[in-house]
Short mmCIF file of C-alpha atoms and ligand atoms in Angstrom, two decimals:
data_model
loop_
_atom_site.label_atom_id
_atom_site.label_comp_id
_atom_site.label_asym_id
_atom_site.label_seq_id
_atom_site.Cartn_x
_atom_site.Cartn_y
_atom_site.Cartn_z
CA MET A 1 -31.23 11.69 -50.95
CA ASN A 2 -31.95 12.67 -54.86
CA ALA A 3 -34.71 14.94 -56.07
CA LYS A 4 -36.99 12.02 -56.51
CA GLU A 5 -36.47 10.32 -53.24
CA SER A 6 -37.24 13.70 -51.54
CA LEU A 7 -40.51 14.16 -53.34
CA ILE A 8 -43.63 14.45 -51.67
CA PRO A 9 -46.17 12.51 -53.70
CA LEU A 10 -49.12 14.66 -54.99
CA PHE A 11 -51.72 12.60 -53.05
CA ASN A 12 -49.73 11.72 -49.69
CA ASP A 13 -52.31 9.34 -47.99
CA GLU A 14 -52.59 5.86 -47.35
CA PHE A 15 -53.03 5.02 -50.82
CA THR A 16 -50.19 6.51 -52.46
CA GLY A 17 -48.73 3.77 -54.83
CA GLN A 18 -51.75 1.90 -55.09
CA PRO A 19 -54.26 1.69 -57.93
CA PRO A 20 -55.86 4.77 -58.13
CA ALA A 21 -59.36 2.78 -57.94
CA LYS A 22 -59.03 2.46 -54.07
CA ARG A 23 -58.65 5.83 -53.64
CA LEU A 24 -61.78 6.43 -55.41
CA LEU A 25 -63.77 3.67 -53.61
CA ALA A 26 -63.04 5.09 -50.14
CA HIS A 27 -64.24 8.04 -51.45
CA LEU A 28 -67.49 6.92 -52.44
CA GLN A 29 -67.64 4.72 -49.48
CA SER A 30 -67.38 7.77 -47.46
CA LYS A 31 -70.30 9.26 -49.19
CA ARG A 32 -72.42 6.05 -49.04
CA GLU A 33 -71.89 6.50 -45.38
CA LYS A 34 -73.53 9.92 -45.73
CA ASN A 35 -76.44 8.19 -47.43
CA ALA A 36 -75.51 9.39 -51.06
CA ARG A 37 -76.96 6.82 -53.50
CA LEU A 38 -74.50 5.86 -56.58
CA VAL A 39 -75.28 5.55 -60.04
CA GLY A 40 -73.05 3.26 -62.03
CA ILE A 41 -71.75 4.76 -65.55
CA TYR A 42 -69.18 3.38 -68.02
CA CYS A 43 -68.91 5.72 -71.26
CA GLY A 44 -67.59 9.66 -71.45
CA TYR A 45 -71.25 10.30 -72.86
CA ALA A 46 -72.92 9.68 -69.51
CA PRO A 47 -73.52 13.59 -68.33
CA VAL A 48 -72.50 13.27 -64.62
CA GLU A 49 -73.49 16.89 -64.23
CA LEU A 50 -77.14 15.51 -64.31
CA ILE A 51 -76.27 12.98 -61.65
CA HIS A 52 -74.67 15.17 -59.08
CA ALA A 53 -78.12 17.88 -59.69
CA LEU A 54 -80.00 14.89 -58.51
CA GLY A 55 -78.21 14.65 -55.44
CA LEU A 56 -76.56 11.20 -56.54
CA VAL A 57 -72.71 10.55 -57.13
CA PRO A 58 -71.63 8.79 -60.45
CA ALA A 59 -69.41 5.64 -59.65
CA THR A 60 -67.24 4.68 -63.17
CA LEU A 61 -67.28 0.86 -63.16
CA CYS A 62 -64.59 -1.63 -63.64
CA ALA A 63 -63.41 -2.38 -67.24
CA PHE A 64 -59.56 -2.90 -67.36
CA ALA A 65 -58.29 -6.35 -65.59
CA ASN A 66 -57.41 -9.14 -67.62
CA SER A 67 -58.54 -11.48 -65.03
CA THR A 68 -62.16 -10.98 -65.58
CA ILE A 69 -61.87 -11.70 -69.37
CA GLU A 70 -61.46 -15.53 -68.98
CA ALA A 71 -64.93 -15.78 -67.24
CA ALA A 72 -66.58 -13.32 -69.87
CA GLU A 73 -65.40 -15.40 -72.46
CA ALA A 74 -67.43 -18.57 -71.46
CA VAL A 75 -70.50 -16.18 -72.74
CA LEU A 76 -68.93 -13.76 -74.85
CA PRO A 77 -66.62 -14.06 -78.25
CA ALA A 78 -63.27 -14.36 -77.76
CA ASN A 79 -62.47 -11.52 -80.84
CA LEU A 80 -64.39 -8.95 -78.72
CA CYS A 81 -62.54 -5.76 -77.21
CA PRO A 82 -61.22 -6.18 -74.03
CA LEU A 83 -62.59 -3.50 -72.27
CA ILE A 84 -65.98 -5.16 -73.05
CA LYS A 85 -65.49 -8.70 -71.94
CA SER A 86 -63.52 -7.44 -68.69
CA SER A 87 -66.65 -5.08 -67.87
CA TYR A 88 -68.97 -8.11 -68.51
CA GLY A 89 -66.49 -10.31 -66.49
CA PHE A 90 -66.42 -8.12 -63.42
CA ILE A 91 -70.53 -8.39 -63.53
CA ILE A 92 -70.63 -11.92 -63.77
CA LYS A 93 -67.84 -12.52 -61.15
CA ASP A 94 -69.53 -9.98 -59.15
CA THR A 95 -65.87 -8.21 -58.51
CA CYS A 96 -66.50 -4.95 -59.36
CA PRO A 97 -67.07 -2.76 -55.95
CA PHE A 98 -68.34 -0.10 -57.59
CA PHE A 99 -71.09 -1.73 -58.77
CA ALA A 100 -71.85 -3.15 -55.73
CA ILE A 101 -72.44 -0.49 -54.34
CA SER A 102 -74.22 1.62 -57.44
CA GLU A 103 -77.95 1.10 -57.60
CA ALA A 104 -78.59 1.76 -61.25
CA VAL A 105 -76.60 1.96 -64.30
CA ILE A 106 -76.49 4.05 -67.37
CA ALA A 107 -75.53 2.77 -70.62
CA GLU A 108 -75.09 4.09 -74.15
CA THR A 109 -75.48 3.21 -77.71
CA THR A 110 -71.86 3.75 -78.73
CA CYS A 111 -70.18 0.65 -80.43
CA ASP A 112 -71.97 -2.68 -81.25
CA GLY A 113 -70.25 -4.84 -78.56
CA LYS A 114 -70.99 -2.46 -75.86
CA LYS A 115 -74.50 -2.01 -76.58
CA LYS A 116 -74.95 -5.84 -76.41
CA MET A 117 -73.11 -6.33 -73.51
CA PHE A 118 -75.42 -4.07 -71.76
CA GLU A 119 -78.09 -5.97 -72.76
CA LEU A 120 -76.86 -8.95 -70.87
CA ILE A 121 -76.19 -7.07 -67.70
CA SER A 122 -79.42 -5.49 -67.35
CA GLN A 123 -80.79 -8.32 -65.49
CA TYR A 124 -78.66 -7.27 -62.64
CA ARG A 125 -79.32 -3.55 -62.04
CA PRO A 126 -82.06 -1.11 -63.10
CA MET A 127 -80.47 0.35 -66.52
CA HIS A 128 -81.25 3.17 -68.47
CA VAL A 129 -79.54 2.96 -72.08
CA MET A 130 -79.26 6.26 -74.10
CA ASP A 131 -79.79 6.44 -77.59
CA LEU A 132 -76.83 8.36 -79.01
CA PRO A 133 -76.90 9.79 -82.16
CA GLN A 134 -74.05 9.11 -84.40
CA LEU A 135 -74.25 11.77 -86.85
CA PRO A 136 -73.30 14.82 -84.71
CA ASP A 137 -73.32 17.13 -87.68
CA GLU A 138 -76.67 16.71 -88.33
CA PRO A 139 -79.35 19.00 -87.07
CA GLU A 140 -81.29 16.33 -85.53
CA ALA A 141 -78.49 15.16 -83.49
CA ILE A 142 -78.93 17.93 -80.60
CA GLU A 143 -82.65 17.79 -80.75
CA SER A 144 -82.38 14.00 -79.93
CA TRP A 145 -79.87 14.07 -77.62
CA THR A 146 -81.10 16.88 -75.53
CA VAL A 147 -84.56 14.09 -75.53
CA MET A 148 -82.06 11.61 -74.36
CA ILE A 149 -80.93 13.41 -71.23
CA GLY A 150 -84.28 14.68 -70.35
CA LYS A 151 -85.48 10.73 -70.62
CA LEU A 152 -82.34 9.76 -68.24
CA LYS A 153 -83.54 12.72 -65.67
CA GLY A 154 -86.80 11.04 -65.55
CA PHE A 155 -85.23 7.39 -65.15
CA LEU A 156 -83.11 8.80 -62.29
CA GLU A 157 -86.00 10.82 -60.77
CA LYS A 158 -88.19 7.97 -60.85
CA THR A 159 -85.63 5.17 -59.50
CA PHE A 160 -84.21 7.11 -56.88
CA ASN A 161 -87.45 9.44 -55.76
CA CYS A 162 -85.39 12.51 -56.42
CA SER A 163 -85.70 15.56 -58.60
CA ALA A 164 -83.62 18.40 -59.79
CA SER A 165 -84.68 21.96 -61.23
CA ASP A 166 -83.34 23.99 -64.31
CA ALA A 167 -81.26 25.75 -61.06
CA ASP A 168 -79.92 22.48 -59.63
CA ILE A 169 -79.15 21.47 -62.76
CA GLU A 170 -77.15 24.78 -63.50
CA ARG A 171 -75.35 24.80 -60.31
CA ALA A 172 -74.17 21.21 -61.26
CA ILE A 173 -72.85 22.64 -64.54
CA LYS A 174 -70.99 25.83 -63.02
CA ASP A 175 -69.28 23.26 -60.76
CA ALA A 176 -68.28 20.76 -63.49
CA ASN A 177 -66.72 24.17 -65.19
CA GLU A 178 -64.76 24.93 -62.00
CA LYS A 179 -63.34 21.29 -61.96
CA THR A 180 -62.90 21.76 -65.88
CA ARG A 181 -60.80 24.96 -65.23
CA LYS A 182 -58.80 23.62 -62.30
CA MET A 183 -57.79 20.41 -64.11
CA ASN A 184 -56.40 22.66 -67.06
CA LEU A 185 -54.46 24.40 -64.66
CA VAL A 186 -52.85 20.96 -63.60
CA PHE A 187 -52.41 20.11 -67.44
CA ASP A 188 -50.35 23.38 -67.48
CA TYR A 189 -47.58 21.44 -65.86
CA LEU A 190 -47.65 18.99 -68.29
CA ALA A 191 -46.99 21.76 -71.04
CA LEU A 192 -43.76 22.85 -69.51
CA ASP A 193 -40.42 21.53 -71.16
CA ASN A 194 -39.79 19.31 -68.55
CA PRO A 195 -42.94 18.18 -66.83
CA GLY A 196 -42.68 17.31 -63.11
CA VAL A 197 -45.57 14.66 -63.34
CA GLY A 198 -45.87 11.19 -64.61
CA TRP A 199 -49.18 9.05 -65.62
CA LYS A 200 -49.78 7.40 -62.17
CA GLU A 201 -50.24 10.54 -60.31
CA MET A 202 -52.08 12.03 -63.34
CA TYR A 203 -54.23 8.90 -62.90
CA ASP A 204 -54.65 9.56 -59.65
CA LEU A 205 -56.54 12.72 -60.23
CA PHE A 206 -58.19 11.56 -63.04
CA PHE A 207 -59.61 8.57 -61.08
CA LEU A 208 -60.82 10.61 -58.01
CA ALA A 209 -62.05 13.57 -59.96
CA GLN A 210 -64.34 11.11 -62.25
CA SER A 211 -67.09 11.15 -59.28
CA ALA A 212 -66.18 13.98 -57.10
CA THR A 213 -67.71 17.25 -57.47
CA ALA A 214 -65.25 20.78 -57.75
CA ALA A 215 -66.45 21.46 -54.53
CA GLU A 216 -64.87 18.22 -53.07
CA MET A 217 -62.03 18.42 -55.55
CA ALA A 218 -60.88 22.16 -54.17
CA PRO A 219 -58.57 21.18 -51.32
CA VAL A 220 -56.99 18.71 -53.82
CA PHE A 221 -56.49 20.99 -56.49
CA ASP A 222 -54.85 23.46 -54.22
CA ASP A 223 -52.46 21.07 -52.76
CA VAL A 224 -51.66 19.36 -56.08
CA LEU A 225 -51.19 22.73 -57.79
CA ALA A 226 -48.69 23.91 -54.79
CA LYS A 227 -46.90 20.89 -54.82
CA LEU A 228 -46.52 21.11 -59.05
CA GLU A 229 -45.48 24.69 -58.40
CA LYS A 230 -42.64 23.62 -55.96
CA ARG A 231 -41.50 20.89 -58.02
CA LYS A 232 -41.33 23.50 -61.12
CA GLN A 233 -39.76 26.08 -58.71
CA ASP A 234 -37.00 23.21 -57.54
CA GLY A 235 -36.66 22.29 -61.65
CA TYR A 236 -37.74 18.68 -60.96
CA SER A 237 -38.49 16.46 -64.15
CA HIS A 238 -39.99 13.44 -63.84
CA GLY A 239 -38.20 11.66 -66.25
CA ALA A 240 -34.94 12.40 -67.47
CA LYS A 241 -34.58 16.24 -68.79
CA ASN A 242 -35.78 17.07 -72.69
CA ALA A 243 -37.19 13.46 -72.63
CA PRO A 244 -39.13 12.92 -76.15
CA ARG A 245 -42.58 14.31 -75.44
CA LEU A 246 -45.62 11.70 -76.35
CA LEU A 247 -49.16 12.58 -77.07
CA VAL A 248 -51.02 9.11 -76.30
CA THR A 249 -54.69 9.11 -77.74
CA GLY A 250 -57.16 6.51 -78.42
CA CYS A 251 -59.13 3.65 -76.65
CA PRO A 252 -59.56 4.50 -72.89
CA ILE A 253 -56.78 2.98 -71.03
CA GLY A 254 -56.30 2.01 -67.48
CA GLY A 255 -55.62 -0.79 -65.02
CA ASP A 256 -53.50 -3.77 -67.36
CA ALA A 257 -54.05 -1.51 -70.46
CA ALA A 258 -51.93 0.94 -68.61
CA LYS A 259 -48.76 -1.28 -69.55
CA VAL A 260 -48.37 0.98 -72.41
CA PHE A 261 -47.89 4.14 -70.15
CA THR A 262 -45.25 2.03 -68.25
CA ILE A 263 -43.51 1.13 -71.30
CA ILE A 264 -43.36 4.82 -72.49
CA GLU A 265 -42.06 6.10 -69.42
CA GLU A 266 -39.39 2.96 -68.91
CA THR A 267 -38.47 3.56 -72.32
CA GLY A 268 -37.49 7.52 -72.00
CA GLY A 269 -40.68 9.14 -73.04
CA ALA A 270 -42.71 11.72 -71.25
CA ILE A 271 -46.25 11.38 -71.57
CA VAL A 272 -47.45 15.36 -72.06
CA ALA A 273 -51.15 14.45 -73.29
CA PHE A 274 -53.79 12.03 -72.63
CA ASP A 275 -56.15 11.94 -75.31
CA ALA A 276 -58.67 9.65 -74.07
CA CYS A 277 -62.12 9.31 -72.00
CA THR A 278 -59.74 8.25 -69.24
CA GLY A 279 -57.34 11.19 -69.33
CA MET A 280 -58.17 14.54 -70.79
CA LYS A 281 -61.38 14.07 -72.67
CA PRO A 282 -63.89 15.05 -70.35
CA TYR A 283 -61.98 18.39 -69.74
CA MET A 284 -61.51 19.45 -73.33
CA GLN A 285 -64.85 21.44 -73.07
CA PHE A 286 -66.74 24.01 -71.06
CA ILE A 287 -70.51 23.62 -70.73
CA GLU A 288 -72.22 27.01 -71.74
CA GLU A 289 -73.78 28.58 -68.47
CA GLY A 290 -76.91 30.55 -68.06
CA THR A 291 -78.83 29.53 -71.42
CA GLY A 292 -82.19 29.05 -69.81
CA ASN A 293 -82.08 25.26 -70.86
CA PRO A 294 -79.44 23.43 -68.80
CA LEU A 295 -80.21 20.23 -70.33
CA ARG A 296 -79.92 21.29 -73.83
CA ALA A 297 -76.28 23.00 -72.71
CA LEU A 298 -75.55 19.39 -71.50
CA ALA A 299 -76.39 17.94 -74.82
CA GLU A 300 -74.46 20.15 -76.80
CA ARG A 301 -71.27 19.44 -74.56
CA TYR A 302 -71.53 15.71 -74.55
CA LEU A 303 -72.26 15.89 -78.38
CA LYS A 304 -68.58 17.03 -78.53
CA VAL A 305 -67.19 14.17 -77.17
CA PRO A 306 -64.82 13.06 -80.01
CA CYS A 307 -65.58 9.15 -79.87
CA SER A 308 -64.61 7.26 -82.79
CA CYS A 309 -68.22 5.87 -82.78
CA MET A 310 -69.56 8.97 -84.26
CA SER A 311 -69.30 10.02 -88.19
CA PRO A 312 -67.58 12.05 -88.99
CA ASN A 313 -65.77 12.39 -85.94
CA ASN A 314 -64.12 15.66 -86.91
CA MET A 315 -63.80 17.09 -83.35
CA ARG A 316 -61.18 14.24 -82.90
CA LEU A 317 -58.58 15.88 -85.52
CA SER A 318 -59.69 19.45 -84.10
CA ASP A 319 -58.99 18.34 -80.54
CA MET A 320 -55.54 17.00 -81.91
CA ASP A 321 -54.87 20.21 -83.31
CA ARG A 322 -55.29 21.73 -79.78
CA LEU A 323 -53.35 19.38 -78.06
CA VAL A 324 -50.56 19.33 -80.23
CA LYS A 325 -50.23 22.93 -79.68
CA ARG A 326 -50.52 23.20 -76.49
CA PHE A 327 -48.23 20.09 -75.42
CA ARG A 328 -45.87 20.33 -78.62
CA PRO A 329 -45.35 16.50 -78.33
CA ASP A 330 -42.65 15.27 -80.22
CA ALA A 331 -44.52 11.98 -81.54
CA VAL A 332 -47.91 10.55 -81.31
CA ILE A 333 -48.94 7.01 -79.96
CA ASP A 334 -52.60 5.85 -80.94
CA VAL A 335 -53.69 2.86 -78.46
CA VAL A 336 -56.53 0.89 -80.14
CA LEU A 337 -57.70 -1.83 -78.02
CA GLN A 338 -57.75 -5.38 -79.96
CA ALA A 339 -61.28 -5.72 -81.77
CA CYS A 340 -62.41 -2.18 -81.43
CA HIS A 341 -62.95 -1.54 -85.14
CA SER A 342 -63.90 1.99 -84.99
CA TYR A 343 -61.00 3.04 -83.17
CA ASN A 344 -58.92 0.74 -85.29
CA VAL A 345 -60.05 2.23 -88.78
CA GLU A 346 -60.02 5.48 -87.57
CA SER A 347 -56.27 5.45 -86.88
CA HIS A 348 -55.66 5.82 -90.49
CA LYS A 349 -56.99 9.14 -90.53
CA ILE A 350 -55.41 10.16 -87.11
CA GLY A 351 -51.73 8.99 -88.44
CA LYS A 352 -52.42 10.88 -91.68
CA HIS A 353 -53.44 14.09 -90.08
CA VAL A 354 -50.93 13.70 -87.57
CA GLN A 355 -47.89 13.29 -89.94
CA GLU A 356 -48.97 15.65 -92.88
CA VAL A 357 -50.38 18.63 -90.31
CA HIS A 358 -48.41 18.36 -87.78
CA GLY A 359 -45.09 16.81 -89.00
CA LEU A 360 -44.96 14.34 -86.25
CA PRO A 361 -43.65 10.70 -86.36
CA PHE A 362 -46.99 8.64 -85.48
CA LEU A 363 -47.14 5.09 -83.90
CA LYS A 364 -50.35 2.78 -83.71
CA ILE A 365 -50.38 0.14 -80.92
CA VAL A 366 -52.91 -2.78 -80.94
CA THR A 367 -53.28 -4.37 -77.78
CA ASP A 368 -55.35 -5.99 -75.25
CA TYR A 369 -54.98 -6.29 -71.15
CA SER A 370 -52.65 -9.40 -71.41
CA GLN A 371 -49.08 -8.78 -70.67
CA SER A 372 -47.55 -10.88 -73.42
CA ASP A 373 -46.93 -8.00 -76.03
CA MET A 374 -44.84 -5.93 -73.35
CA GLY A 375 -41.64 -6.54 -75.26
CA GLN A 376 -42.77 -5.99 -78.48
CA ILE A 377 -44.41 -2.98 -77.52
CA SER A 378 -41.08 -1.69 -76.16
CA THR A 379 -39.38 -2.21 -78.66
CA ARG A 380 -41.54 -0.65 -80.98
CA VAL A 381 -41.80 2.64 -78.64
CA GLU A 382 -38.11 2.35 -78.64
CA ALA A 383 -37.89 2.90 -82.42
CA LEU A 384 -40.21 5.76 -82.29
CA LEU A 385 -38.03 7.78 -79.19
CA GLU A 386 -35.35 6.81 -81.72
CA SER A 387 -36.73 8.68 -84.32
CA CYS A 388 -37.78 11.87 -82.39
CA ASP A 389 -33.85 12.05 -81.64
CA LYS A 390 -32.88 11.76 -85.16
CA GLY A 391 -35.54 14.21 -85.91
CA GLY A 392 -37.34 11.57 -88.42
CA LYS A 393 -40.99 11.21 -89.33
CA PRO A 394 -41.65 7.56 -90.00
CA CYS A 395 -45.24 6.17 -89.68
CA LEU A 396 -44.68 2.79 -87.64
CA ARG A 397 -47.60 0.93 -87.85
S1 BJ8 B 1 -67.34 7.96 -75.46
S2 BJ8 B 1 -64.09 6.23 -76.09
S3 BJ8 B 1 -65.92 5.61 -73.05
S4 BJ8 B 1 -67.53 4.59 -75.89
S5 BJ8 B 1 -62.68 0.36 -76.84
S6 BJ8 B 1 -65.91 -0.35 -75.55
S7 BJ8 B 1 -65.47 1.69 -78.43
S8 BJ8 B 1 -64.95 -1.73 -78.94
S9 BJ8 B 1 -64.85 2.50 -74.88
FE1 BJ8 B 1 -65.61 4.72 -75.20
FE2 BJ8 B 1 -67.34 6.04 -74.51
FE3 BJ8 B 1 -66.59 6.16 -76.62
FE4 BJ8 B 1 -65.41 6.87 -74.20
FE5 BJ8 B 1 -66.53 -0.15 -78.19
FE6 BJ8 B 1 -63.85 0.45 -78.70
FE7 BJ8 B 1 -64.27 -1.40 -76.77
FE8 BJ8 B 1 -64.82 1.32 -76.33
#
């Protein structure tokens, strides 16, 4: 039996090997059985700490399946981002199990397509739209976003007939910081020369942590960290030893878009950093504790989410610097979902930064949720990995 066959999965349960959403759904259903009430979220700007402080549970809604796009295109234009089309298709086909058990939805004014899609689905659940300031460096931005988080609090309190004191929010902030701290201990294992974990197991963790509190995650983290340490001691490497290390940045990736991760690993690359809202972005910042104004502390943390809807989005470059320093990638891949104009335009700046400041090869992949471009992506990733072997620094666009 080789090392891989004898390996104990990080999550060794009835959901092992299944899509990570199944384990998350089971977690949320068990919460519902204990009378918890759920709030649907779509975006990295939704302040989940506030939801927890109110005694509610955040549920990330479905957005990553090609199968719901055809139905969506009966209403939405075909040349729209697949994430928006898929989200909408799930709602009109009534196939998102997380939406089915959510009693309200939080939306944000991020990109235009999402904003307009939210209008269309607002008829299905009580919805609160947060007006996101998009010039984060302007002094009014923090004032405005603090007000918006306060308005969200009012909406949730009214809709769910609940309340949260400053002390409740402060407790939720501490819990979130603990989750961030533990998650970063896991990330330390990706920074090793030969990481002992691949994208699927990382996604098992990312998915569950979207909704669970640090207290609920504590036994999971203990177990995962112990297994990762054992893998390290055993000299286990998820892929080939000394495989080229890839930092993947860009649009959120999940479900059918995760084909890119599969291709990278099958082509011989090791993914060492997941720079997206579906990966490490929620764990890049701590929230200031004990400020006396926890809503503002939340606003400060969420204004630092480096989304391409922000202008300028300088945080994305400084986060990139931190990630490159910590995870030492040999190349960077920017994944842009088709018709996502903001990430697509921003890609030029990211590529230039990666090559000129860090001297790393850069590959931009524009894709959707179909599987038809897998061969072409595979060829381009292979070329990138070869260039890493040769120490080349091409820009493959
Ligand atoms: S905070 S990245 S989760 S908006 S990919 S729908 S931007 S056209 S998903 Fe996102 Fe929040 Fe930003 Fe994160 Fe529009 Fe682009 Fe589609 Fe996007």
